[in-house]
mmCIF file of C-alpha atoms and ligand atoms in Angstrom:
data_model
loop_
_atom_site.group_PDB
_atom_site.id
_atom_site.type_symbol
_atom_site.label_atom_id
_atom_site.label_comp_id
_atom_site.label_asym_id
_atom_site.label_seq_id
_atom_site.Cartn_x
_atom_site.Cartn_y
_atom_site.Cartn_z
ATOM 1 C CA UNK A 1 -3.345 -19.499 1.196
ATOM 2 C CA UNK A 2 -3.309 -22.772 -0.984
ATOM 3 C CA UNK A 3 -5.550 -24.576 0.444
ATOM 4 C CA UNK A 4 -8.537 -21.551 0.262
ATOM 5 C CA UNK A 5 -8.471 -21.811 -3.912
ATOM 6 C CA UNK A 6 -11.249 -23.680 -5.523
ATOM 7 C CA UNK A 7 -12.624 -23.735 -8.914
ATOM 8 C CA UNK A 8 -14.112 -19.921 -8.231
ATOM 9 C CA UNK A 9 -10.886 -18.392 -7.068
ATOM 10 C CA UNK A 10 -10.373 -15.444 -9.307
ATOM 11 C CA UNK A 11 -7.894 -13.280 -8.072
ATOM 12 C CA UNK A 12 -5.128 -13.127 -5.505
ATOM 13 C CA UNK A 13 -4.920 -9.704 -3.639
ATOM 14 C CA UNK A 14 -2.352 -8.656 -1.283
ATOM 15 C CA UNK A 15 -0.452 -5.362 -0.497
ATOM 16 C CA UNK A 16 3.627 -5.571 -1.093
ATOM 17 C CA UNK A 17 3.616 -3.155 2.093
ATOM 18 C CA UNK A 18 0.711 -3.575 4.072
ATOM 19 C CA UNK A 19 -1.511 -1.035 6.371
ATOM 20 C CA UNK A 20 -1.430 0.071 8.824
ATOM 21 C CA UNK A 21 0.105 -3.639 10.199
ATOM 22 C CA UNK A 22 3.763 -2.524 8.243
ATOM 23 C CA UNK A 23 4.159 -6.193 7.100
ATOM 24 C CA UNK A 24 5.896 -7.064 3.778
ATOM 25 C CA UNK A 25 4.647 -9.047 1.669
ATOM 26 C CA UNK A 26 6.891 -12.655 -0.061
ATOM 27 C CA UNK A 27 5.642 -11.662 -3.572
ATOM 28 C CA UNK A 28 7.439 -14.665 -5.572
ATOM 29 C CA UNK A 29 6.207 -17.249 -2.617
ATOM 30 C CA UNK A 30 2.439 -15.744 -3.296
ATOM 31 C CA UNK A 31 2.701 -15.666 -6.983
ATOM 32 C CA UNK A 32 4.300 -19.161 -7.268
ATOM 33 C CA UNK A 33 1.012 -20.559 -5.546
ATOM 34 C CA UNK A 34 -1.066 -18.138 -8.083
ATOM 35 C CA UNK A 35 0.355 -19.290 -11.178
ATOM 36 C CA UNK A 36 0.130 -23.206 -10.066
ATOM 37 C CA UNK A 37 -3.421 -22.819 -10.317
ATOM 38 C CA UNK A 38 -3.827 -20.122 -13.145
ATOM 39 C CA UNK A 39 -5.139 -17.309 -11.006
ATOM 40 C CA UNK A 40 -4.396 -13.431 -11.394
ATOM 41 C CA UNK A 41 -2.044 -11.990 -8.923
ATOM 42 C CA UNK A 42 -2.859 -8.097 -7.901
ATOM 43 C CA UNK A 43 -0.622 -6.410 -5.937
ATOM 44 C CA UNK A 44 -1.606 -3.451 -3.816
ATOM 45 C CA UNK A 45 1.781 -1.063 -4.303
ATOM 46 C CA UNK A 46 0.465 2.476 -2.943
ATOM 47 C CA UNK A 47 3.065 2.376 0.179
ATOM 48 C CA UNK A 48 5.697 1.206 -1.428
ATOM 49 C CA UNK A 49 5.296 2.734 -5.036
ATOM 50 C CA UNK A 50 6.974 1.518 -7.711
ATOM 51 C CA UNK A 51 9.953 3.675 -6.955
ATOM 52 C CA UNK A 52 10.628 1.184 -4.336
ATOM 53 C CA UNK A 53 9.125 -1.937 -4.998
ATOM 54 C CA UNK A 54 8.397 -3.767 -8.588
ATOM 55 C CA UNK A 55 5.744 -6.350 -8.522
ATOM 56 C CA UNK A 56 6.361 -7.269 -11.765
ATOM 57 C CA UNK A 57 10.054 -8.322 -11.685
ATOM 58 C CA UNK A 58 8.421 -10.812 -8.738
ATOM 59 C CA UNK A 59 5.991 -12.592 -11.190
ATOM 60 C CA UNK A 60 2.957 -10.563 -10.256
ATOM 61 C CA UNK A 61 0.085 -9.588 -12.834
ATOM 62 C CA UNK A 62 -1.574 -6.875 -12.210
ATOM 63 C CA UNK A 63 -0.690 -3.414 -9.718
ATOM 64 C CA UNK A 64 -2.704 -0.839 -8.334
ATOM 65 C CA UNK A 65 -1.542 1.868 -6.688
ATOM 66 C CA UNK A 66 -4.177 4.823 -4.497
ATOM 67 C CA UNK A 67 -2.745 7.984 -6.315
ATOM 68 C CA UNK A 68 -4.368 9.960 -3.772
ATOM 69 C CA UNK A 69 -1.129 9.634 -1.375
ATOM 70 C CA UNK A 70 2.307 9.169 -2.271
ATOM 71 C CA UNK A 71 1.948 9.590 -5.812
ATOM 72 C CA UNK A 72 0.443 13.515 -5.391
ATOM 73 C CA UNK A 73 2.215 13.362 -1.918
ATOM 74 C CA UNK A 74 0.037 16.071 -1.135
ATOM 75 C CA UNK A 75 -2.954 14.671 -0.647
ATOM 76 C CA UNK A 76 -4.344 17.262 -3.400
ATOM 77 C CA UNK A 77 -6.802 14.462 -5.302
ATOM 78 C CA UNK A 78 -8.837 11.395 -5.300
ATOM 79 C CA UNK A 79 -7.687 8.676 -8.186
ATOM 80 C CA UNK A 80 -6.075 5.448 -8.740
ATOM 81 C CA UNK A 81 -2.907 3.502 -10.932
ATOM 82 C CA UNK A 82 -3.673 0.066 -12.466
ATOM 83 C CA UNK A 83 -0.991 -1.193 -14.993
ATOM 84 C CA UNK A 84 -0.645 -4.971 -16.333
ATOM 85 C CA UNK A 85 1.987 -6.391 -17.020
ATOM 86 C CA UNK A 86 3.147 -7.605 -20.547
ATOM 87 C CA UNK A 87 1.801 -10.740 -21.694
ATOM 88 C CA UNK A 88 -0.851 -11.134 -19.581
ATOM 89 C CA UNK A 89 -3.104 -12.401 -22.354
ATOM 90 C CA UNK A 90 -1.488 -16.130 -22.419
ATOM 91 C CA UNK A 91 -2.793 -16.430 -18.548
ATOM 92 C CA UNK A 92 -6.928 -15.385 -19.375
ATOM 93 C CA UNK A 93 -6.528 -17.045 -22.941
ATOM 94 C CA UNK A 94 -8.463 -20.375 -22.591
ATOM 95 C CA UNK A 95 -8.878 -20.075 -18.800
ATOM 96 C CA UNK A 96 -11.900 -21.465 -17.298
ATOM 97 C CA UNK A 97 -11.559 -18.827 -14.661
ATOM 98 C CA UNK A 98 -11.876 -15.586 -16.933
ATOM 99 C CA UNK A 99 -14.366 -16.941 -19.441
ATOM 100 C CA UNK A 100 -15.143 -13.014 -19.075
ATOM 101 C CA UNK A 101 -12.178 -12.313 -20.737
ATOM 102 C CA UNK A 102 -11.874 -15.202 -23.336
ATOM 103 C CA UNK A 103 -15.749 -15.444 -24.459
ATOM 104 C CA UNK A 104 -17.418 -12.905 -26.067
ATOM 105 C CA UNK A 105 -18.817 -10.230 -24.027
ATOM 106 C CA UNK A 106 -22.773 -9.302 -24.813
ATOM 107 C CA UNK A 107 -22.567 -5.909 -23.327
ATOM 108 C CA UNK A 108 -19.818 -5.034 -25.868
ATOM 109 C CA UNK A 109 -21.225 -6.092 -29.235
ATOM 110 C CA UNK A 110 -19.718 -9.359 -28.720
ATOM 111 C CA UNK A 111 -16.101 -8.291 -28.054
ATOM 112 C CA UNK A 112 -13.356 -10.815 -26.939
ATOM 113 C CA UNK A 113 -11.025 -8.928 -24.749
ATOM 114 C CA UNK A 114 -8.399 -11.442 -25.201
ATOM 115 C CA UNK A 115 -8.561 -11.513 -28.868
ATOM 116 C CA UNK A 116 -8.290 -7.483 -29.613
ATOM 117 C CA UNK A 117 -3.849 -7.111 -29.397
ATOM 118 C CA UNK A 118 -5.184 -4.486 -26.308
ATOM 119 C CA UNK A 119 -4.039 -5.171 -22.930
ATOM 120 C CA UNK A 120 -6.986 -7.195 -21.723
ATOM 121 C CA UNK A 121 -6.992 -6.320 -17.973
ATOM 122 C CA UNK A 122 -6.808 -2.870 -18.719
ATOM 123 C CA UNK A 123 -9.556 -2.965 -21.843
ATOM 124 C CA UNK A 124 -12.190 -4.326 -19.689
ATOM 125 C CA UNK A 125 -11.528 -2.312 -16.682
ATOM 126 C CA UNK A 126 -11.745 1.093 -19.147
ATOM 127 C CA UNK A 127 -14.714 -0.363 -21.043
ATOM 128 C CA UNK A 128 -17.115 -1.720 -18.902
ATOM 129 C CA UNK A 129 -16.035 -0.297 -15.298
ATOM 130 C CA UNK A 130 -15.296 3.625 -16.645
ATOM 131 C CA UNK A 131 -18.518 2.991 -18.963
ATOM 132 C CA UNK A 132 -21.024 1.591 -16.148
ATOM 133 C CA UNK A 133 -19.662 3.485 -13.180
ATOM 134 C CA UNK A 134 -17.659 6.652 -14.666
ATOM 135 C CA UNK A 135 -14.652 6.559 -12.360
ATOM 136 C CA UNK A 136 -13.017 8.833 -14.460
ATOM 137 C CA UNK A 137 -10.084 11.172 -13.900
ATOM 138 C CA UNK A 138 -10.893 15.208 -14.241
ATOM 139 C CA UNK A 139 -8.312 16.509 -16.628
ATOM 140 C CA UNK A 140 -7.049 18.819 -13.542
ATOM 141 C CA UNK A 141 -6.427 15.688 -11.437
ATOM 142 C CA UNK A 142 -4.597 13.957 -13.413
ATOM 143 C CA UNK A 143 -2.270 17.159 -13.840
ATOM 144 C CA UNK A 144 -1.591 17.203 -10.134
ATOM 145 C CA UNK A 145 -0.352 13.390 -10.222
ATOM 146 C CA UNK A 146 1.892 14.228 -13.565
ATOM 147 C CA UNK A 147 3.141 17.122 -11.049
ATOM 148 C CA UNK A 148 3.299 14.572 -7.931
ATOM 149 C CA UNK A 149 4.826 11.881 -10.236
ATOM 150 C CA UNK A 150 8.369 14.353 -11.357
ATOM 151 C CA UNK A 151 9.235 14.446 -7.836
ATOM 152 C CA UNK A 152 8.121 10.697 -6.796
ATOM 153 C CA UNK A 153 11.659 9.100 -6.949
ATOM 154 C CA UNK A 154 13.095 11.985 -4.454
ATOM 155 C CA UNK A 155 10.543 11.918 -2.282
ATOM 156 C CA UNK A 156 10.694 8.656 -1.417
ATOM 157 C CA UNK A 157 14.618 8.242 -0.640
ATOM 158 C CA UNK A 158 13.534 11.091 2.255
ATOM 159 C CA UNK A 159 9.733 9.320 3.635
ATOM 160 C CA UNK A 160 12.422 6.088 3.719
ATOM 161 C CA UNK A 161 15.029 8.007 5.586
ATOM 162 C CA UNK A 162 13.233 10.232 7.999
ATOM 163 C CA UNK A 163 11.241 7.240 9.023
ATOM 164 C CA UNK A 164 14.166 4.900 9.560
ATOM 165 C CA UNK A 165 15.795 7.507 11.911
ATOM 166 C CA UNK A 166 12.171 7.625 13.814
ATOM 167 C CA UNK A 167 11.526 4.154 14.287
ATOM 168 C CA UNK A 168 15.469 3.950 15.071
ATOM 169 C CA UNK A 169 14.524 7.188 17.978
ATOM 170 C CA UNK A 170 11.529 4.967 18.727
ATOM 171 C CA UNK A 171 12.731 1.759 18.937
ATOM 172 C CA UNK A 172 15.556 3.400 21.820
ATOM 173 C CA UNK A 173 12.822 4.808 24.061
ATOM 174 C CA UNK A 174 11.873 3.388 27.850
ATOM 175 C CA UNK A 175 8.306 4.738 26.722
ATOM 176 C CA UNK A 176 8.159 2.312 23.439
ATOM 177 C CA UNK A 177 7.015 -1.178 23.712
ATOM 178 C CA UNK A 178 7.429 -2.290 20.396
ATOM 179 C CA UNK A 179 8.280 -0.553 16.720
ATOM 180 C CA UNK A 180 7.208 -1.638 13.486
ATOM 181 C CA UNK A 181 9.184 -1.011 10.656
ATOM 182 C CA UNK A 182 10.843 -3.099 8.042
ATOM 183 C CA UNK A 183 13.988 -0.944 7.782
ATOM 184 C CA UNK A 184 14.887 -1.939 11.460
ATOM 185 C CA UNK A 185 16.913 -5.512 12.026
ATOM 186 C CA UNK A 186 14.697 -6.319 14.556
ATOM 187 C CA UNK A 187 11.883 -6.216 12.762
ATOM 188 C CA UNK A 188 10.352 -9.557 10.825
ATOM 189 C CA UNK A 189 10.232 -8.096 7.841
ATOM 190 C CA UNK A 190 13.646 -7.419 7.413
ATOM 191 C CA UNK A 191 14.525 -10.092 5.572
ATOM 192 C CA UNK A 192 11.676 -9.280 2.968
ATOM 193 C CA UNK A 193 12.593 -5.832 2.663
ATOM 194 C CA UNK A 194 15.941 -6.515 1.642
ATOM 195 C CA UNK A 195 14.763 -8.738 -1.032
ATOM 196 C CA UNK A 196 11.861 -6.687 -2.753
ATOM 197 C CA UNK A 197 12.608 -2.995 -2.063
ATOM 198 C CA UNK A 198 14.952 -1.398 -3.737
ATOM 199 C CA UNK A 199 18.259 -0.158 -1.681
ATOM 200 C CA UNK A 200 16.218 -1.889 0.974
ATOM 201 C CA UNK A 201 14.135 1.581 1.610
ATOM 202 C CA UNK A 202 10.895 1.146 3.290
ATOM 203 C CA UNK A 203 8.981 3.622 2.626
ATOM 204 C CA UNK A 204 7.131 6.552 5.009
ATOM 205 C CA UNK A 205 4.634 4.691 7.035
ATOM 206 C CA UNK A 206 5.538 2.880 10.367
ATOM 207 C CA UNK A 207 4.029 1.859 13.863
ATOM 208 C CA UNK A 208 4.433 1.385 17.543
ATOM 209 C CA UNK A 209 2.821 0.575 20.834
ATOM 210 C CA UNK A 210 2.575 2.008 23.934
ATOM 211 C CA UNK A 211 1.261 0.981 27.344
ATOM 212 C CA UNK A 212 -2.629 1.781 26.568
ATOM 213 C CA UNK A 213 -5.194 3.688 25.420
ATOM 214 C CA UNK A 214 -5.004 6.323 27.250
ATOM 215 C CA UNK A 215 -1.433 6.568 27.082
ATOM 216 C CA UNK A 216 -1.525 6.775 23.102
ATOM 217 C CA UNK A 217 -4.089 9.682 23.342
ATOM 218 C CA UNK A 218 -2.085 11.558 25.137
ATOM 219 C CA UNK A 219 0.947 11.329 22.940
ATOM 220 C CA UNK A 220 -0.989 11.858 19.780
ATOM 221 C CA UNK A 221 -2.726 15.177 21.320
ATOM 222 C CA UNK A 222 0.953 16.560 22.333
ATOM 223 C CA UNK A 223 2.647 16.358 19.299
ATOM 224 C CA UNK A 224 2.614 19.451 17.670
ATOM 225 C CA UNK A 225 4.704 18.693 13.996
ATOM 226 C CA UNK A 226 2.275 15.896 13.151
ATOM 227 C CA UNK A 227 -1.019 16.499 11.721
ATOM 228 C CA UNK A 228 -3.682 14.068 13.234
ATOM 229 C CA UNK A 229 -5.161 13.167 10.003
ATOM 230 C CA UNK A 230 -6.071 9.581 8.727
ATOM 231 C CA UNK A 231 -4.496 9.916 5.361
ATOM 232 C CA UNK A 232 -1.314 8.838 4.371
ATOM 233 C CA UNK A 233 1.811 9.599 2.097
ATOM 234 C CA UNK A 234 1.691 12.861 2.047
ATOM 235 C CA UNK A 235 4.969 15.367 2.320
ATOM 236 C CA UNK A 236 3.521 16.411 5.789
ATOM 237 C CA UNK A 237 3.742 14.314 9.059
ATOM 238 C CA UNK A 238 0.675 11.918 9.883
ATOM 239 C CA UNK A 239 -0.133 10.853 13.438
ATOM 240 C CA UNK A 240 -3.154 8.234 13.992
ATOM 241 C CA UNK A 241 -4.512 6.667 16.292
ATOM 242 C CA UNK A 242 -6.457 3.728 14.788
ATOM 243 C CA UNK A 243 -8.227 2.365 18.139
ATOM 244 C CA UNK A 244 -9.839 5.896 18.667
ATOM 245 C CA UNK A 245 -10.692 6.699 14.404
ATOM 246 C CA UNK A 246 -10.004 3.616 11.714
ATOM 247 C CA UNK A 247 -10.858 1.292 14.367
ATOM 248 C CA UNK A 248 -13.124 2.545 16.956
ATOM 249 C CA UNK A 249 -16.153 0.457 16.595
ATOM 250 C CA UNK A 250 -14.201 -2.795 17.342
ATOM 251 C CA UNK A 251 -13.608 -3.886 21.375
ATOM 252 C CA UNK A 252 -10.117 -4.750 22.830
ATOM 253 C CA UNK A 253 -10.264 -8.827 21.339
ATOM 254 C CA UNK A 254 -11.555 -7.719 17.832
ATOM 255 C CA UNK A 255 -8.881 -5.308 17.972
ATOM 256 C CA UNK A 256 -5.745 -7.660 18.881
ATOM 257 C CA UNK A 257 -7.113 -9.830 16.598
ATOM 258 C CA UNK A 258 -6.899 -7.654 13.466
ATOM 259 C CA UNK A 259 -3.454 -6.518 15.106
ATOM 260 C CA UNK A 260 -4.854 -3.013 15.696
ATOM 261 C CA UNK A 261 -3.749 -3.190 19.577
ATOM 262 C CA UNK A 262 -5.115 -0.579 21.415
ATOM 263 C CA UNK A 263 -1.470 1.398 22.284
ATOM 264 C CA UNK A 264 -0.744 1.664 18.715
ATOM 265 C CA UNK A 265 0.299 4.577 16.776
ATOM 266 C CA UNK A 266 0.488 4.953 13.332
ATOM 267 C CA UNK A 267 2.857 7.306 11.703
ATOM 268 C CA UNK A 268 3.219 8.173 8.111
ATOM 269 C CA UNK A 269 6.719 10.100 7.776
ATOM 270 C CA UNK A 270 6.998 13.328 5.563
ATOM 271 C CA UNK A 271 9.499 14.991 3.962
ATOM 272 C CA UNK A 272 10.227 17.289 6.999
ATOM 273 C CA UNK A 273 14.021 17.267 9.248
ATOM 274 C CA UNK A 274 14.389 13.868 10.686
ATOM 275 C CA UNK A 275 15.333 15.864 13.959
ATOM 276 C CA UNK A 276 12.779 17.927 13.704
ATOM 277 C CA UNK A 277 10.183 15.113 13.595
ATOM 278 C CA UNK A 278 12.455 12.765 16.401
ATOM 279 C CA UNK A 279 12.519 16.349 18.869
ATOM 280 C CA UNK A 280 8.625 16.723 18.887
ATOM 281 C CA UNK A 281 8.019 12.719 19.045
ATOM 282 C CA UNK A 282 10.522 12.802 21.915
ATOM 283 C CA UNK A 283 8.457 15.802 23.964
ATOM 284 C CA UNK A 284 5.122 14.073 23.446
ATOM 285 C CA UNK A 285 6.276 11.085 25.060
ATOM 286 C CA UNK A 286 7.696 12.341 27.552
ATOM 287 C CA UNK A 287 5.182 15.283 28.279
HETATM 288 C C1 LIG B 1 -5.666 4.686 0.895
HETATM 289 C C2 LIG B 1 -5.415 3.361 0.360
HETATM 290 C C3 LIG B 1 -6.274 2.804 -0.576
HETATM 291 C C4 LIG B 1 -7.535 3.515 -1.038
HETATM 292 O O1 LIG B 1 -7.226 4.593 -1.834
HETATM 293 P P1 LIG B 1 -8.193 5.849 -2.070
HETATM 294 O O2 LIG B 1 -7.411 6.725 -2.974
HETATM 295 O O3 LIG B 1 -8.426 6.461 -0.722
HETATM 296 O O4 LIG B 1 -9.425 5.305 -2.674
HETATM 297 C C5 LIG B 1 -5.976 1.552 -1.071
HETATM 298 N N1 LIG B 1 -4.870 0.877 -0.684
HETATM 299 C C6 LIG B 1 -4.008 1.387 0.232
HETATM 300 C C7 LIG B 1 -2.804 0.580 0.644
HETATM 301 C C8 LIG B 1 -4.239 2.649 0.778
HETATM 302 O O5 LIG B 1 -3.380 3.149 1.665
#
């Protein structure tokens, strides 16, 4: 990652819990190697939320979270989290990377985002990006995330659980090649997961492989709990297939090499019984 910066580098953007590869991210490793050079950190947090993971405490700057899945958790509406953190000013003050930050800004009568006591990130983003482009919340919208939000920490202690005992189910079966999920010991995330999340819960969303194409297919057209949908976080069961939908217009290499295997399922766990969702996995396979 170092050695990519140069004098243009303006951001470093990762997820904390990636998708669909179910990788966790070593925030303080990434953000030590941002702040050597001066460069933002954001921090993708929609799978984990913050109810699980906090960026912040890890030395990142910025977080955005998609509100459109677990922060609804019903999938109800489109709309997006971004929150700085505290203090960010000191790091764009003076910078020669966010002169759009520190020198006046000719769209805005001359403004200096830095020198206003706002938070800076946030100013900009609201002034010029809501201005230009109007990605703006409908008052109803926002109502169903205040809703989604009341019920957030819950929510998330059952995604973790119910997909811990799957991958667990999963991870047991002849069928089953491989499982990824960051709550198993097997997995190499582990380690990761132990450190950032919070009571080591890792969220709703894992993977696995079977033999091939085909054989995914099949097992995604007999489950009958899981909706075969392409969204994710939301209180019902997700089942995708990302080599027949996300992925479909790459061939077998491209798709290995993006780690999008052709045999791999993507689930995104809902709030429904764990043995509920482990009997219907359980029949598709072995239908
Ligand atoms: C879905 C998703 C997004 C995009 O969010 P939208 O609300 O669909 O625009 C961004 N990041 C992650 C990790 C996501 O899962």
């Amino acid at each position: 990652l170092e050695a990519l910066i140069d004098a243009k580098t303006k951001v470093i953007f990762f997820e904390s819990l990636t998708n669909p590869s179910i990788d966790v991210a070593d925030i303080e490793a990434i953000t030590a190697i941002a702040n050597r050079h001066g460069i933002l950190t954001v921090v993708d947090n929609t799978v984990a939320t913050p109810i699980l993971c906090r960026p912040f405490e890890h030395g990142a700057d910025i977080t955005v979270h998609s509100a459109s899945k677990y922060t609804t958790g019903q999938g109800l509406a489109i709309g997006g989290i971004l929150v700085e953190r505290e203090g960010l000013v000191s790091k764009l003050r003076a910078n020669p990377r966010y002169e759009h930050f520190n020198k006046p800004d000719a769209s805005y009568h001359g403004l200096v985002y830095v020198d206003t006591n706002l938070p800076p990130y946030t100013l900009r983003a609201r002034l010029s990006l809501a201005r230009d482009l109007g990605a703006v919340l409908s008052p109803f919208n926002s109502w169903l995330f205040i809703q989604g939000m009341e019920t957030l920490f819950l929510r998330m202690q059952e995604h973790s659980k119910n997909a811990l005992a799957l991958a667990e189910f999963l991870e047991a079966h002849p069928k089953v090649k491989k499982v990824n999920y960051p709550g198993l010991k097997s997995n190499a995330n582990y380690k990761n997961a132990q450190k950032y999340f919070k009571d080591a819960l890792c969220s709703g969303l894992l993977s696995f492989e079977v033999a091939s194409l085909e054989e995914a297919t099949k097992i995604v057209n007999a489950t009958k709990l899981y909706s075969l949908v392409v969204n994710i976080g939301d209180s019902k069961s997700i089942i995708t297939h990302p080599a027949s939908t996300t992925h479909q217009q790459l061939n077998e290499q491209e798709l290995i090499a993006c780690g999008v295997p052709s045999g791999l399922i993507r689930i995104s766990c809902g709030l429904e019984s764990a043995a509920d969702l482990i009997a219907d996995m359980k029949q598709a396979l072995e239908a």
